[in-house]
Every structure is written in C-alpha cells, then in structure tokens.
Amino acid sequence: MTDDPREPQDELTDEELDEALAAGHADLLEQVRMGDIPISALTALMGATDDDEPARNRRERPPARPAAPGDPDPVTLITRRARCLSHIRAVDQARSSLDALRNAQDLIEMIRGDRPAAREVVLGVVDDLALVPHLDPSYLRELAEILRAGDIGDVDRARAWVYARDFAKVLRTIVFRDLDTVRSSARLFGRYFSLDLGVDVRDPRDRPRRAEIARELESVRERALYLCPREVNAAGADLSGLQVTDLDDLVGVVWDRETRWPPGLRERVAAYSEEIASGVYRVVPYGPERDPVRGPVV
Amino acid sequence: MDPMRQGFMDFFDAEYHQVVRFLMLNGAGRWEAEDAAQQAFTRGWIKVRRAQWPLIDSPRAWIRAVALNEFRTQRRNPAPTDRRPEKAGSGPGHAELTGQALDVVSALNRVEDENARAVVALDLDDIPGPEIAAMLGVTEQKVRDLRKKARRTLKRHLSPPGRPSAETARPGGVEGRDGR
C-alpha cells in the first residue's frame, strides 16, 4: 500500500466521505459491542465506591495511656496516623485485588484444562471471587451454574472461559488502579516520613512476578504499620487546627469533653464514638447505632 | 437508587461503547480503549459520589476528553513491563477489526495530527464544534482547519461503502475473520 493510494481526481467527494465515515462508524460500534460485556466496566467503576466496605471488628480496649511529657502533640500524631492508615488501606486494597486476579487467572487455566477432578477446586475459586465487591454476582452465579452442571460441553466451557477471562480483565484494570494508588500513596507517605519506601510494585500482567508483587506489598504494609502510632490520646487537647478528610482517619482517637475540634467536626465525631469511661470517648468505625443528637456530647 | 446515580448509570449504558469506539478512532487498540474508557467512567462515578456530576455542562464531551487524555497519557508513559499484545504488535491493535470499521480506523491512522483525528471522531459522535474547541483547548477556527486537514487525508484513503478499499484489500487486512 502506498502512502497516497488514490489520484486526486479519484478522491471521494464530501458526500461520499461522510457516507463512508458513517458506515465505518456504525460498523465499528457493532464490533465493539460484539466483543465486550459492558457490565464488566460497570462493575469496575463500582469498585471505586467505598459504600460496601465491610465493617471492621470492634474490640473493647482499655483507654489510651495518658500523654507523657515529650510526646508529639495529638494533631501531629493524628496526622501521622491518618497517613499510615491511608497507605495501609491502599496496600490492602491492592493485595485483595491481586489475590482476586490470581483466582480469576487460575480459573481460566482450570476451565481451559477441563480437569473434572478439580471441579471442587474450580467452584471454590468461584466462591472466592464472589467475595470480591467489584464483580457482578449475577455473572458469577451464571458461571457457577455452568460449572456445577458437571459434564459440560464445549459451548458451555467456552462461555465459562469467556466469563472467567472477563473477570480477569476487570480485575486486571482494578489491580493497575490499586497499584497506582499504592505508588502515589507511598510517595506521599515517604515524603512525610522522610524515608524511601522503595515501592516498585510491578506490572501484574507479568505473571511470574505476581508473588514478588505480593511480597513487596506485604513488606510495604509492615513498614507502614511499624510507623503508625497505635493510639492517640487527645483528651483535653486542642485539635482545632486538625485537617482531616475522612472520619476513618480518626478511628481509635480517644477524646473527652475538653477536647477542642475544628468547627463542624465535633458532632460528626460524637456520632462515631463510643464511651469507654465516664466522659471519655473513642472514635469507632461506623459509630454505634444511635441518634447523633443524643450522643455523648453535652 | 439515587436519581443522580441512576442518571449516571443510564449515561454509562448509552455512552460506554461509544467512548470505546471514539478511542479506537483515535488510535487506541481494543484493550487500551477499554482501559481508558473505564478510567474515565470511574472518574465520572467519583464525581457522582461527590455530587459534582451535575456541574459538568457537557457530559458527553467531558467523558471523551477524560478518556482521550487517559489514553494519550498511557501511550506516552507505558508501564515498563507493559506486554499487552496490541502494544507488542506492529499496529494499534486493530487486527480484530473487519470491513468498513477497519477501513475507517486505518484511514484515520493516516491522519498525522492527533487533534485533527480527534476532531473527526468527535464530529462522528455529534459533539458540537464549540465543545470540541473547548475540549481540545483550541479556537473554533482551529477546529475547522483541523477538520479540513483530516478530511483531505481521509478522502484519499477511503472508498465509498460497498467498494473494496485500499486498506482492506491488502493481504492480512481481514485475516481470520468473516470479512464483512
């Protein structure tokens, strides 16, 4: 093919060009629709929500120890802790996505391999995938139904394979996003603590390195945990200069009626706190079931 | 469901495939297009969650602008170990396309100026000229110039529908496909 296959006199007219473009445009849409299950993208973007984040276990713990002379001030501690927690959350999300991707990729191999003896394992993997919030459960149910049918034919196997491949595709996108988040979170985290975390989470498409990525994420998480202040006693402290974007960042902070909060935050914190001693409260995830107006703030 | 979220879901249903197509017309391979489209819709979803989605004047132009930017960024800064087949190959990942779709995508690839290519793709999606200008950060006159330039190239490389084109007539142009 030459760069200029047509003589000027053979060029299309404007009308012919519009017609050719319109035909190709419509044909392309048809081909795009044929090859894709849009629900995959939808479930991927739904994965960006945190609405379905499982509630964390609440445990009774003794009140934090009183602040000692020379301790960093509570605002510094809360900020440091928020950065640690945010980084740990990013790592956990990436680890969980990576696990799910591994499951989906294993599933593809198992379906392709058609090993009847491994059917229990296959169904176990499907069950594991069902726990991933990003994946559409109706598709997973359909996949499980196909696989449970026992002696599946070629058409069903092909369908199962397409589903599994599609899940892997969605998860791969999510893993990329999560690893990017870990990288940027690590940059901020490292800058704040003036340290080099050496984060180099590699491309999960490079399958032999998947275990290496998982190990690296684990190591990054351990370092963040090590640096994370375990508890913050802000009883009587002035927190009016505190800047938080998420109440989750305050989980575990102990406070009392003397604690001063930034404007508007006190009521929200109160709604998400439990009384651990008379007049002493601790911020807990998702808060106790009660009317914030009738909470502990007096 | 909250009306804003429902509205976004409807928008997603109506636009997702079109955004993938828009990116493919701009040189993206299938996987790249899907990745970038997903990223763009995820950003849109975040705006919905923050109740900022209604603030966007032209959602159709916005989602394309974000997706195109995402794709171009991915192309310019690929991951060091990016081994997706469509990037390892010789072209932009259009081996799976056939017929008129392949003709148009291949002809658009002949348009060297990426903004000129984008103008044609946006025209095909009925995005108004002023929105195209705003999206590309150029004047409306520049949009007209880019359109003219792209169309001149396309006229030389496309055939009317029904006539075999120089693009698909080449060996391997429709390999392994039904050759619509």
CSV table of C-alpha atoms in Angstrom, one decimal:
chain,number,residue,atom,x,y,z
A,1,MET,CA,0.0,0.0,0.0
A,2,THR,CA,1.3,3.4,-0.9
A,3,ASP,CA,1.0,6.5,1.2
A,4,ASP,CA,-1.3,8.0,-1.3
A,5,PRO,CA,-3.2,5.3,-3.0
A,6,ARG,CA,-5.6,7.5,-4.9
A,7,GLU,CA,-5.1,10.1,-7.6
A,8,PRO,CA,-6.6,13.5,-6.7
A,9,GLN,CA,-9.4,13.0,-9.3
A,10,ASP,CA,-10.3,9.7,-7.6
A,11,GLU,CA,-10.7,11.3,-4.2
A,12,LEU,CA,-14.1,10.9,-2.5
A,13,THR,CA,-16.5,13.8,-2.6
A,14,ASP,CA,-17.6,15.3,0.7
A,15,GLU,CA,-20.8,13.3,0.5
A,16,GLU,CA,-19.0,10.1,-0.3
A,17,LEU,CA,-16.6,10.7,2.6
A,18,ASP,CA,-19.5,11.3,5.0
A,19,GLU,CA,-21.2,8.2,3.8
A,20,ALA,CA,-18.0,6.1,4.2
A,21,LEU,CA,-17.3,7.5,7.7
A,22,ALA,CA,-20.9,7.0,8.8
A,23,ALA,CA,-20.8,3.4,7.6
A,24,GLY,CA,-17.5,2.6,9.3
A,25,HIS,CA,-18.5,4.4,12.4
A,26,ALA,CA,-21.7,2.3,12.7
A,27,ASP,CA,-19.8,-0.9,11.9
A,28,LEU,CA,-17.1,-0.2,14.5
A,29,LEU,CA,-19.8,0.3,17.2
A,30,GLU,CA,-21.3,-3.0,16.3
A,31,GLN,CA,-17.9,-4.7,16.5
A,32,VAL,CA,-17.1,-3.0,19.8
A,33,ARG,CA,-20.5,-4.2,21.2
A,34,MET,CA,-19.9,-7.7,20.0
A,35,GLY,CA,-16.7,-8.2,21.8
A,36,ASP,CA,-17.4,-6.8,25.1
A,37,ILE,CA,-19.6,-7.3,28.2
A,38,PRO,CA,-20.2,-3.7,29.3
A,39,ILE,CA,-21.2,-4.9,32.8
A,40,SER,CA,-17.5,-5.6,33.4
A,41,ALA,CA,-16.7,-1.9,33.1
A,42,LEU,CA,-19.6,-1.0,35.2
A,43,THR,CA,-18.6,-3.4,37.9
A,44,ALA,CA,-15.1,-2.0,37.7
A,45,LEU,CA,-16.2,1.5,38.3
A,46,MET,CA,-18.5,0.4,41.0
A,47,GLY,CA,-15.3,-0.9,42.6
A,48,ALA,CA,-14.3,2.7,43.1
A,49,THR,CA,-17.0,3.1,45.7
A,50,ASP,CA,-16.3,2.5,49.4
A,51,ASP,CA,-20.0,2.1,50.3
A,52,ASP,CA,-19.8,-1.7,50.6
A,53,GLU,CA,-16.6,-1.7,52.6
A,54,PRO,CA,-17.1,-4.4,55.3
A,55,ALA,CA,-17.4,-3.2,58.8
A,56,ARG,CA,-14.4,-3.7,60.9
A,57,ASN,CA,-14.4,-5.7,64.1
A,58,ARG,CA,-15.0,-3.6,67.1
A,59,ARG,CA,-13.0,-4.7,70.1
A,60,GLU,CA,-13.1,-3.5,73.6
A,61,ARG,CA,-9.8,-2.0,74.5
A,62,PRO,CA,-8.6,-0.1,77.6
A,63,PRO,CA,-8.4,3.6,77.3
A,64,ALA,CA,-5.2,5.0,75.8
A,65,ARG,CA,-2.4,5.9,78.2
A,66,PRO,CA,-2.2,9.5,79.2
A,67,ALA,CA,0.0,11.7,77.2
A,68,ALA,CA,3.5,12.0,78.7
A,69,PRO,CA,5.8,15.0,78.6
A,70,GLY,CA,7.8,14.9,75.3
A,71,ASP,CA,5.2,13.0,73.4
A,72,PRO,CA,4.4,14.5,70.0
A,73,ASP,CA,1.2,16.7,70.1
A,74,PRO,CA,-2.1,14.9,69.3
A,75,VAL,CA,-2.5,16.8,66.0
A,76,THR,CA,0.9,15.6,64.7
A,77,LEU,CA,0.1,12.1,65.9
A,78,ILE,CA,-3.4,12.0,64.3
A,79,THR,CA,-2.0,13.4,61.0
A,80,ARG,CA,0.8,10.8,61.0
A,81,ARG,CA,-1.6,8.0,61.8
A,82,ALA,CA,-4.0,9.2,59.1
A,83,ARG,CA,-1.2,8.9,56.6
A,84,CYS,CA,-0.2,5.5,57.7
A,85,LEU,CA,-3.8,4.2,57.7
A,86,SER,CA,-4.5,5.6,54.3
A,87,HIS,CA,-1.3,4.0,53.0
A,88,ILE,CA,-2.2,0.7,54.6
A,89,ARG,CA,-5.7,0.8,53.1
A,90,ALA,CA,-4.2,1.4,49.7
A,91,VAL,CA,-1.9,-1.6,50.1
A,92,ASP,CA,-4.8,-3.8,51.4
A,93,GLN,CA,-6.9,-2.9,48.5
A,94,ALA,CA,-4.1,-3.7,46.1
A,95,ARG,CA,-3.4,-7.0,47.8
A,96,SER,CA,-7.0,-8.1,47.7
A,97,SER,CA,-7.3,-7.1,44.0
A,98,LEU,CA,-4.2,-9.0,43.3
A,99,ASP,CA,-5.5,-12.1,45.0
A,100,ALA,CA,-8.7,-11.9,43.1
A,101,LEU,CA,-6.8,-11.5,39.8
A,102,ARG,CA,-4.8,-14.6,40.7
A,103,ASN,CA,-8.0,-16.5,41.3
A,104,ALA,CA,-9.5,-15.4,38.0
A,105,GLN,CA,-6.4,-16.3,36.1
A,106,ASP,CA,-6.3,-19.7,37.8
A,107,LEU,CA,-9.9,-20.2,36.9
A,108,ILE,CA,-9.2,-19.5,33.3
A,109,GLU,CA,-6.5,-22.2,33.3
A,110,MET,CA,-8.7,-24.7,35.1
A,111,ILE,CA,-11.6,-24.2,32.7
A,112,ARG,CA,-9.2,-24.4,29.7
A,113,GLY,CA,-7.7,-27.5,31.2
A,114,ASP,CA,-11.1,-29.2,31.7
A,115,ARG,CA,-9.9,-31.3,34.6
A,116,PRO,CA,-13.1,-32.9,36.1
A,117,ALA,CA,-11.2,-33.9,39.2
A,118,ALA,CA,-10.6,-30.3,40.0
A,119,ARG,CA,-14.3,-29.3,39.8
A,120,GLU,CA,-14.5,-28.7,43.6
A,121,VAL,CA,-11.4,-26.5,43.4
A,122,VAL,CA,-12.9,-24.6,40.5
A,123,LEU,CA,-16.1,-24.0,42.4
A,124,GLY,CA,-14.1,-22.9,45.4
A,125,VAL,CA,-12.4,-20.3,43.3
A,126,VAL,CA,-15.7,-19.1,42.0
A,127,ASP,CA,-16.9,-18.8,45.6
A,128,ASP,CA,-13.8,-16.8,46.5
A,129,LEU,CA,-14.4,-14.5,43.5
A,130,ALA,CA,-18.0,-13.9,44.7
A,131,LEU,CA,-16.5,-12.1,47.7
A,132,VAL,CA,-14.9,-9.5,45.5
A,133,PRO,CA,-17.1,-6.4,45.6
A,134,HIS,CA,-16.1,-5.3,42.0
A,135,LEU,CA,-17.5,-8.3,40.3
A,136,ASP,CA,-21.1,-8.7,39.2
A,137,PRO,CA,-22.6,-11.6,41.3
A,138,SER,CA,-25.2,-12.4,38.6
A,139,TYR,CA,-22.3,-13.3,36.2
A,140,LEU,CA,-20.6,-15.3,38.9
A,141,ARG,CA,-23.8,-17.2,39.6
A,142,GLU,CA,-24.2,-18.0,36.0
A,143,LEU,CA,-20.6,-19.1,35.8
A,144,ALA,CA,-21.0,-21.3,38.9
A,145,GLU,CA,-24.2,-22.8,37.4
A,146,ILE,CA,-22.3,-23.8,34.2
A,147,LEU,CA,-19.5,-25.3,36.1
A,148,ARG,CA,-21.8,-27.2,38.6
A,149,ALA,CA,-23.6,-28.8,35.7
A,150,GLY,CA,-20.9,-31.5,35.7
A,151,ASP,CA,-20.1,-32.8,32.3
A,152,ILE,CA,-20.1,-29.5,30.4
A,153,GLY,CA,-20.0,-29.3,26.7
A,154,ASP,CA,-17.7,-27.2,24.5
A,155,VAL,CA,-20.1,-24.4,24.2
A,156,ASP,CA,-20.6,-24.1,28.0
A,157,ARG,CA,-16.9,-24.4,28.5
A,158,ALA,CA,-16.3,-21.6,26.1
A,159,ARG,CA,-18.9,-19.5,27.8
A,160,ALA,CA,-17.4,-20.2,31.2
A,161,TRP,CA,-14.0,-19.3,29.8
A,162,VAL,CA,-15.3,-16.0,28.4
A,163,TYR,CA,-16.8,-15.1,31.8
A,164,ALA,CA,-13.6,-16.0,33.6
A,165,ARG,CA,-11.5,-14.1,31.1
A,166,ASP,CA,-13.8,-11.1,31.5
A,167,PHE,CA,-13.5,-11.2,35.3
A,168,ALA,CA,-9.7,-11.3,34.9
A,169,LYS,CA,-9.9,-8.3,32.6
A,170,VAL,CA,-11.9,-6.3,35.1
A,171,LEU,CA,-9.6,-7.3,37.9
A,172,ARG,CA,-6.5,-6.5,35.9
A,173,THR,CA,-7.8,-2.9,35.5
A,174,ILE,CA,-8.6,-2.7,39.1
A,175,VAL,CA,-5.2,-4.0,40.1
A,176,PHE,CA,-3.5,-1.4,37.9
A,177,ARG,CA,-5.5,1.3,39.5
A,178,ASP,CA,-4.8,0.0,43.0
A,179,LEU,CA,-1.1,-0.4,42.4
A,180,ASP,CA,-1.0,3.2,41.1
A,181,THR,CA,-2.7,4.3,44.2
A,182,VAL,CA,-0.1,2.4,46.3
A,183,ARG,CA,2.7,4.1,44.4
A,184,SER,CA,1.3,7.6,44.8
A,185,SER,CA,0.3,6.9,48.4
A,186,ALA,CA,3.9,5.6,49.0
A,187,ARG,CA,5.3,8.8,47.5
A,188,LEU,CA,3.3,11.0,49.9
A,189,PHE,CA,3.9,8.7,52.8
A,190,GLY,CA,7.6,8.5,52.2
A,191,ARG,CA,7.8,12.3,51.8
A,192,TYR,CA,6.0,12.9,55.0
A,193,PHE,CA,8.2,10.5,57.0
A,194,SER,CA,11.4,11.5,55.0
A,195,LEU,CA,12.1,7.9,54.0
A,196,ASP,CA,12.3,5.9,50.9
A,197,LEU,CA,9.9,3.1,50.9
A,198,GLY,CA,11.4,1.7,47.7
A,199,VAL,CA,8.0,0.8,46.3
A,200,ASP,CA,8.3,-0.8,43.0
A,201,VAL,CA,5.1,-2.8,42.5
A,202,ARG,CA,5.5,-4.3,39.2
A,203,ASP,CA,3.0,-4.9,36.4
A,204,PRO,CA,0.7,-7.8,37.4
A,205,ARG,CA,0.5,-8.8,33.8
A,206,ASP,CA,3.9,-10.1,34.2
A,207,ARG,CA,2.5,-13.2,35.8
A,208,PRO,CA,5.7,-14.9,37.1
A,209,ARG,CA,6.3,-11.8,39.2
A,210,ARG,CA,2.9,-11.9,40.9
A,211,ALA,CA,4.2,-13.5,44.0
A,212,GLU,CA,7.0,-10.9,44.1
A,213,ILE,CA,4.5,-8.0,43.9
A,214,ALA,CA,2.5,-9.6,46.8
A,215,ARG,CA,5.7,-9.9,48.9
A,216,GLU,CA,6.6,-6.3,48.2
A,217,LEU,CA,3.1,-5.1,49.1
A,218,GLU,CA,3.3,-7.1,52.4
A,219,SER,CA,6.7,-5.5,53.2
A,220,VAL,CA,5.3,-2.0,52.4
A,221,ARG,CA,2.4,-2.7,54.7
A,222,GLU,CA,4.6,-3.9,57.5
A,223,ARG,CA,6.7,-0.7,57.3
A,224,ALA,CA,3.6,1.5,57.4
A,225,LEU,CA,2.3,-0.5,60.4
A,226,TYR,CA,5.6,-0.1,62.2
A,227,LEU,CA,5.4,3.7,61.7
A,228,CYS,CA,1.8,4.0,62.6
A,229,PRO,CA,1.0,5.4,66.1
A,230,ARG,CA,-1.2,2.8,67.7
A,231,GLU,CA,-3.3,5.1,69.7
A,232,VAL,CA,-3.8,8.8,70.2
A,233,ASN,CA,-4.9,10.3,73.5
A,234,ALA,CA,-6.5,13.6,72.7
A,235,ALA,CA,-8.3,14.1,76.0
A,236,GLY,CA,-8.2,17.8,76.8
A,237,ALA,CA,-6.2,18.5,73.6
A,238,ASP,CA,-6.7,21.4,71.2
A,239,LEU,CA,-7.4,19.8,67.8
A,240,SER,CA,-8.9,22.9,66.3
A,241,GLY,CA,-6.0,23.0,63.7
A,242,LEU,CA,-6.6,19.5,62.6
A,243,GLN,CA,-7.3,18.8,58.9
A,244,VAL,CA,-9.0,15.5,58.2
A,245,THR,CA,-10.9,14.5,55.1
A,246,ASP,CA,-12.2,11.2,56.4
A,247,LEU,CA,-13.6,10.2,59.8
A,248,ASP,CA,-11.8,6.9,59.3
A,249,ASP,CA,-8.6,8.7,59.9
A,250,LEU,CA,-9.8,9.4,63.5
A,251,VAL,CA,-10.7,5.9,64.4
A,252,GLY,CA,-9.1,5.0,67.7
A,253,VAL,CA,-8.6,8.5,68.8
A,254,VAL,CA,-9.6,9.0,72.5
A,255,TRP,CA,-11.1,12.3,73.5
A,256,ASP,CA,-13.2,13.9,76.2
A,257,ARG,CA,-15.4,16.9,76.7
A,258,GLU,CA,-12.5,19.2,77.0
A,259,THR,CA,-11.1,18.3,73.6
A,260,ARG,CA,-11.4,21.1,71.1
A,261,TRP,CA,-12.3,20.2,67.5
A,262,PRO,CA,-12.4,22.1,64.2
A,263,PRO,CA,-15.7,23.7,63.5
A,264,GLY,CA,-18.4,21.3,62.5
A,265,LEU,CA,-16.4,18.2,63.3
A,266,ARG,CA,-17.4,17.7,66.9
A,267,GLU,CA,-20.9,16.5,66.1
A,268,ARG,CA,-19.7,14.0,63.5
A,269,VAL,CA,-17.0,12.7,65.7
A,270,ALA,CA,-19.6,12.3,68.5
A,271,ALA,CA,-21.8,10.3,66.3
A,272,TYR,CA,-19.0,7.9,65.6
A,273,SER,CA,-17.7,7.5,69.1
A,274,GLU,CA,-18.3,5.1,72.0
A,275,GLU,CA,-18.0,5.9,75.7
A,276,ILE,CA,-15.1,3.9,77.1
A,277,ALA,CA,-15.1,5.5,80.6
A,278,SER,CA,-17.1,8.2,82.2
A,279,GLY,CA,-16.8,11.3,80.0
A,280,VAL,CA,-14.1,9.6,77.8
A,281,TYR,CA,-14.9,8.5,74.3
A,282,ARG,CA,-13.1,6.7,71.5
A,283,VAL,CA,-13.8,7.1,67.7
A,284,VAL,CA,-15.0,3.8,66.3
A,285,PRO,CA,-15.6,2.7,62.7
A,286,TYR,CA,-19.2,3.4,61.6
A,287,GLY,CA,-20.3,4.5,65.1
A,288,PRO,CA,-22.8,3.0,67.4
A,289,GLU,CA,-26.4,2.9,66.3
A,290,ARG,CA,-27.8,6.0,67.9
A,291,ASP,CA,-29.1,9.4,67.2
A,292,PRO,CA,-26.1,11.7,66.9
A,293,VAL,CA,-28.0,14.5,68.5
A,294,ARG,CA,-28.3,12.3,71.6
A,295,GLY,CA,-24.7,11.2,71.5
A,296,PRO,CA,-22.1,11.7,74.2
A,297,VAL,CA,-21.5,15.4,73.5
A,298,VAL,CA,-23.2,17.5,76.1
B,1,MET,CA,-31.3,4.3,43.6
B,2,ASP,CA,-30.4,8.0,44.0
B,3,PRO,CA,-31.5,9.8,40.8
B,4,MET,CA,-28.0,11.2,40.1
B,5,ARG,CA,-26.5,7.7,40.3
B,6,GLN,CA,-29.3,6.3,38.2
B,7,GLY,CA,-28.7,9.1,35.7
B,8,PHE,CA,-25.1,8.2,35.5
B,9,MET,CA,-25.9,4.5,35.0
B,10,ASP,CA,-28.1,5.5,32.1
B,11,PHE,CA,-25.3,7.7,30.8
B,12,PHE,CA,-22.9,4.8,31.1
B,13,ASP,CA,-25.3,2.4,29.3
B,14,ALA,CA,-25.7,4.9,26.5
B,15,GLU,CA,-22.1,6.0,26.1
B,16,TYR,CA,-19.7,3.3,27.2
B,17,HIS,CA,-19.3,1.5,23.9
B,18,GLN,CA,-19.3,4.8,22.0
B,19,VAL,CA,-16.4,6.0,24.1
B,20,VAL,CA,-14.5,2.8,23.4
B,21,ARG,CA,-15.2,3.4,19.7
B,22,PHE,CA,-14.2,7.0,20.0
B,23,LEU,CA,-10.8,6.0,21.4
B,24,MET,CA,-10.3,3.4,18.8
B,25,LEU,CA,-10.9,6.0,16.2
B,26,ASN,CA,-8.2,8.0,17.9
B,27,GLY,CA,-5.7,5.2,17.5
B,28,ALA,CA,-6.3,3.1,20.6
B,29,GLY,CA,-6.3,-0.7,20.5
B,30,ARG,CA,-9.2,-2.5,21.9
B,31,TRP,CA,-7.6,-3.1,25.4
B,32,GLU,CA,-6.3,0.4,25.6
B,33,ALA,CA,-9.7,1.8,24.6
B,34,GLU,CA,-11.5,-0.2,27.3
B,35,ASP,CA,-8.9,0.6,29.9
B,36,ALA,CA,-9.1,4.3,29.2
B,37,ALA,CA,-12.9,4.3,29.0
B,38,GLN,CA,-13.1,2.5,32.3
B,39,GLN,CA,-10.8,5.1,33.9
B,40,ALA,CA,-12.9,7.9,32.5
B,41,PHE,CA,-16.2,6.5,33.7
B,42,THR,CA,-14.6,5.8,37.1
B,43,ARG,CA,-13.7,9.4,37.4
B,44,GLY,CA,-17.3,10.3,36.4
B,45,TRP,CA,-18.6,8.0,39.1
B,46,ILE,CA,-16.4,9.6,41.7
B,47,LYS,CA,-17.9,12.9,40.6
B,48,VAL,CA,-21.3,11.4,41.1
B,49,ARG,CA,-20.4,10.3,44.6
B,50,ARG,CA,-19.2,13.8,45.4
B,51,ALA,CA,-22.4,15.3,43.9
B,52,GLN,CA,-20.3,17.1,41.3
B,53,TRP,CA,-21.6,15.3,38.3
B,54,PRO,CA,-24.4,17.8,37.6
B,55,LEU,CA,-21.8,20.6,37.5
B,56,ILE,CA,-20.5,19.2,34.2
B,57,ASP,CA,-22.1,21.1,31.4
B,58,SER,CA,-21.5,18.7,28.6
B,59,PRO,CA,-21.0,15.2,30.0
B,60,ARG,CA,-20.6,13.6,26.5
B,61,ALA,CA,-17.7,15.9,25.6
B,62,TRP,CA,-16.3,15.6,29.2
B,63,ILE,CA,-16.2,11.8,29.2
B,64,ARG,CA,-14.5,11.8,25.8
B,65,ALA,CA,-12.0,14.4,26.9
B,66,VAL,CA,-11.1,12.5,30.0
B,67,ALA,CA,-10.9,9.2,28.2
B,68,LEU,CA,-8.8,10.6,25.4
B,69,ASN,CA,-6.4,12.2,27.9
B,70,GLU,CA,-6.2,9.0,29.8
B,71,PHE,CA,-5.3,7.1,26.6
B,72,ARG,CA,-2.7,9.6,25.5
B,73,THR,CA,-1.1,9.5,28.9
B,74,GLN,CA,-1.0,5.7,28.9
B,75,ARG,CA,0.5,5.8,25.4
B,76,ARG,CA,3.2,8.3,26.4
B,77,ASN,CA,4.0,6.7,29.7
B,78,PRO,CA,3.6,3.0,29.3
B,79,ALA,CA,4.3,0.7,32.2
B,80,PRO,CA,7.9,-0.6,32.0
B,81,THR,CA,6.8,-4.2,31.6
B,82,ASP,CA,3.7,-3.5,29.5
B,83,ARG,CA,3.3,-6.6,27.4
B,84,ARG,CA,-0.2,-6.3,26.1
B,85,PRO,CA,-0.3,-7.9,22.7
B,86,GLU,CA,-1.7,-4.9,21.0
B,87,LYS,CA,1.3,-2.8,22.0
B,88,ALA,CA,3.8,-5.5,21.1
B,89,GLY,CA,2.4,-5.8,17.6
B,90,SER,CA,3.0,-3.6,14.7
B,91,GLY,CA,-0.2,-1.6,14.8
B,92,PRO,CA,-2.5,-0.1,17.3
B,93,GLY,CA,-4.4,-3.4,17.9
B,94,HIS,CA,-6.9,-3.4,15.1
B,95,ALA,CA,-6.2,-6.9,13.9
B,96,GLU,CA,-9.6,-7.9,15.2
B,97,LEU,CA,-11.5,-5.3,13.2
B,98,THR,CA,-13.1,-6.1,9.8
B,99,GLY,CA,-14.8,-4.4,6.9
B,100,GLN,CA,-15.8,-0.8,7.0
B,101,ALA,CA,-14.7,-0.3,10.6
B,102,LEU,CA,-11.2,-1.3,9.7
B,103,ASP,CA,-11.3,1.0,6.7
B,104,VAL,CA,-12.2,4.0,8.8
B,105,VAL,CA,-9.8,3.2,11.6
B,106,SER,CA,-6.9,2.6,9.2
B,107,ALA,CA,-7.7,5.7,7.2
B,108,LEU,CA,-7.8,7.8,10.4
B,109,ASN,CA,-4.4,6.4,11.4
B,110,ARG,CA,-3.2,8.2,8.3
B,111,VAL,CA,-4.1,11.5,9.8
B,112,GLU,CA,-0.9,12.5,11.5
B,113,ASP,CA,-2.2,15.3,13.6
B,114,GLU,CA,-3.8,13.7,16.7
B,115,ASN,CA,-6.1,16.7,17.2
B,116,ALA,CA,-7.3,16.5,13.6
B,117,ARG,CA,-8.1,12.8,14.2
B,118,ALA,CA,-9.9,13.7,17.4
B,119,VAL,CA,-12.0,16.4,15.6
B,120,VAL,CA,-13.2,13.8,13.0
B,121,ALA,CA,-14.0,11.3,15.8
B,122,LEU,CA,-15.9,14.0,17.8
B,123,ASP,CA,-17.8,15.1,14.7
B,124,LEU,CA,-18.9,11.5,14.2
B,125,ASP,CA,-20.2,11.4,17.7
B,126,ASP,CA,-22.1,14.7,17.1
B,127,ILE,CA,-20.2,16.7,19.6
B,128,PRO,CA,-20.8,20.4,18.7
B,129,GLY,CA,-17.9,22.5,17.4
B,130,PRO,CA,-17.7,24.9,20.3
B,131,GLU,CA,-17.4,21.9,22.7
B,132,ILE,CA,-14.7,20.3,20.6
B,133,ALA,CA,-12.8,23.6,20.7
B,134,ALA,CA,-13.1,23.8,24.4
B,135,MET,CA,-12.2,20.2,24.8
B,136,LEU,CA,-9.0,20.4,22.7
B,137,GLY,CA,-8.2,23.9,24.1
B,138,VAL,CA,-8.1,25.5,20.6
B,139,THR,CA,-10.2,28.1,18.8
B,140,GLU,CA,-13.2,27.2,16.7
B,141,GLN,CA,-11.3,28.3,13.6
B,142,LYS,CA,-8.6,25.9,14.5
B,143,VAL,CA,-11.2,23.1,14.8
B,144,ARG,CA,-12.4,24.0,11.3
B,145,ASP,CA,-8.8,23.9,10.0
B,146,LEU,CA,-8.1,20.6,11.7
B,147,ARG,CA,-11.3,19.1,10.3
B,148,LYS,CA,-10.4,20.2,6.8
B,149,LYS,CA,-6.9,18.8,7.0
B,150,ALA,CA,-8.2,15.4,8.3
B,151,ARG,CA,-10.9,15.1,5.7
B,152,ARG,CA,-8.4,15.8,2.9
B,153,THR,CA,-6.3,12.8,4.1
B,154,LEU,CA,-9.4,10.7,4.6
B,155,LYS,CA,-10.7,11.4,1.1
B,156,ARG,CA,-7.6,9.9,-0.3
B,157,HIS,CA,-7.6,6.8,1.8
B,158,LEU,CA,-11.3,5.8,2.0
B,159,SER,CA,-13.6,4.3,-0.6
B,160,PRO,CA,-17.4,4.7,-0.7
B,161,PRO,CA,-19.3,1.9,1.2
B,162,GLY,CA,-19.6,-1.2,-0.9
B,163,ARG,CA,-16.4,-0.7,-2.9
B,164,PRO,CA,-13.3,-2.6,-1.7
B,165,SER,CA,-10.9,-0.1,-0.1
B,166,ALA,CA,-7.2,0.1,-0.5
B,167,GLU,CA,-6.9,-0.7,3.3
B,168,THR,CA,-8.9,-4.0,3.5
B,169,ALA,CA,-7.7,-5.2,0.1
B,170,ARG,CA,-4.2,-5.5,1.4
B,171,PRO,CA,-3.0,-9.0,2.4
B,172,GLY,CA,-3.9,-9.7,6.0
B,173,GLY,CA,-6.3,-6.9,6.2
B,174,VAL,CA,-9.2,-9.1,7.3
B,175,GLU,CA,-7.2,-12.2,8.3
B,176,GLY,CA,-9.1,-14.9,10.1
B,177,ARG,CA,-12.3,-13.0,10.1
B,178,ASP,CA,-15.6,-13.3,8.3
B,179,GLY,CA,-14.7,-10.3,6.2
B,180,ARG,CA,-17.9,-8.4,6.4
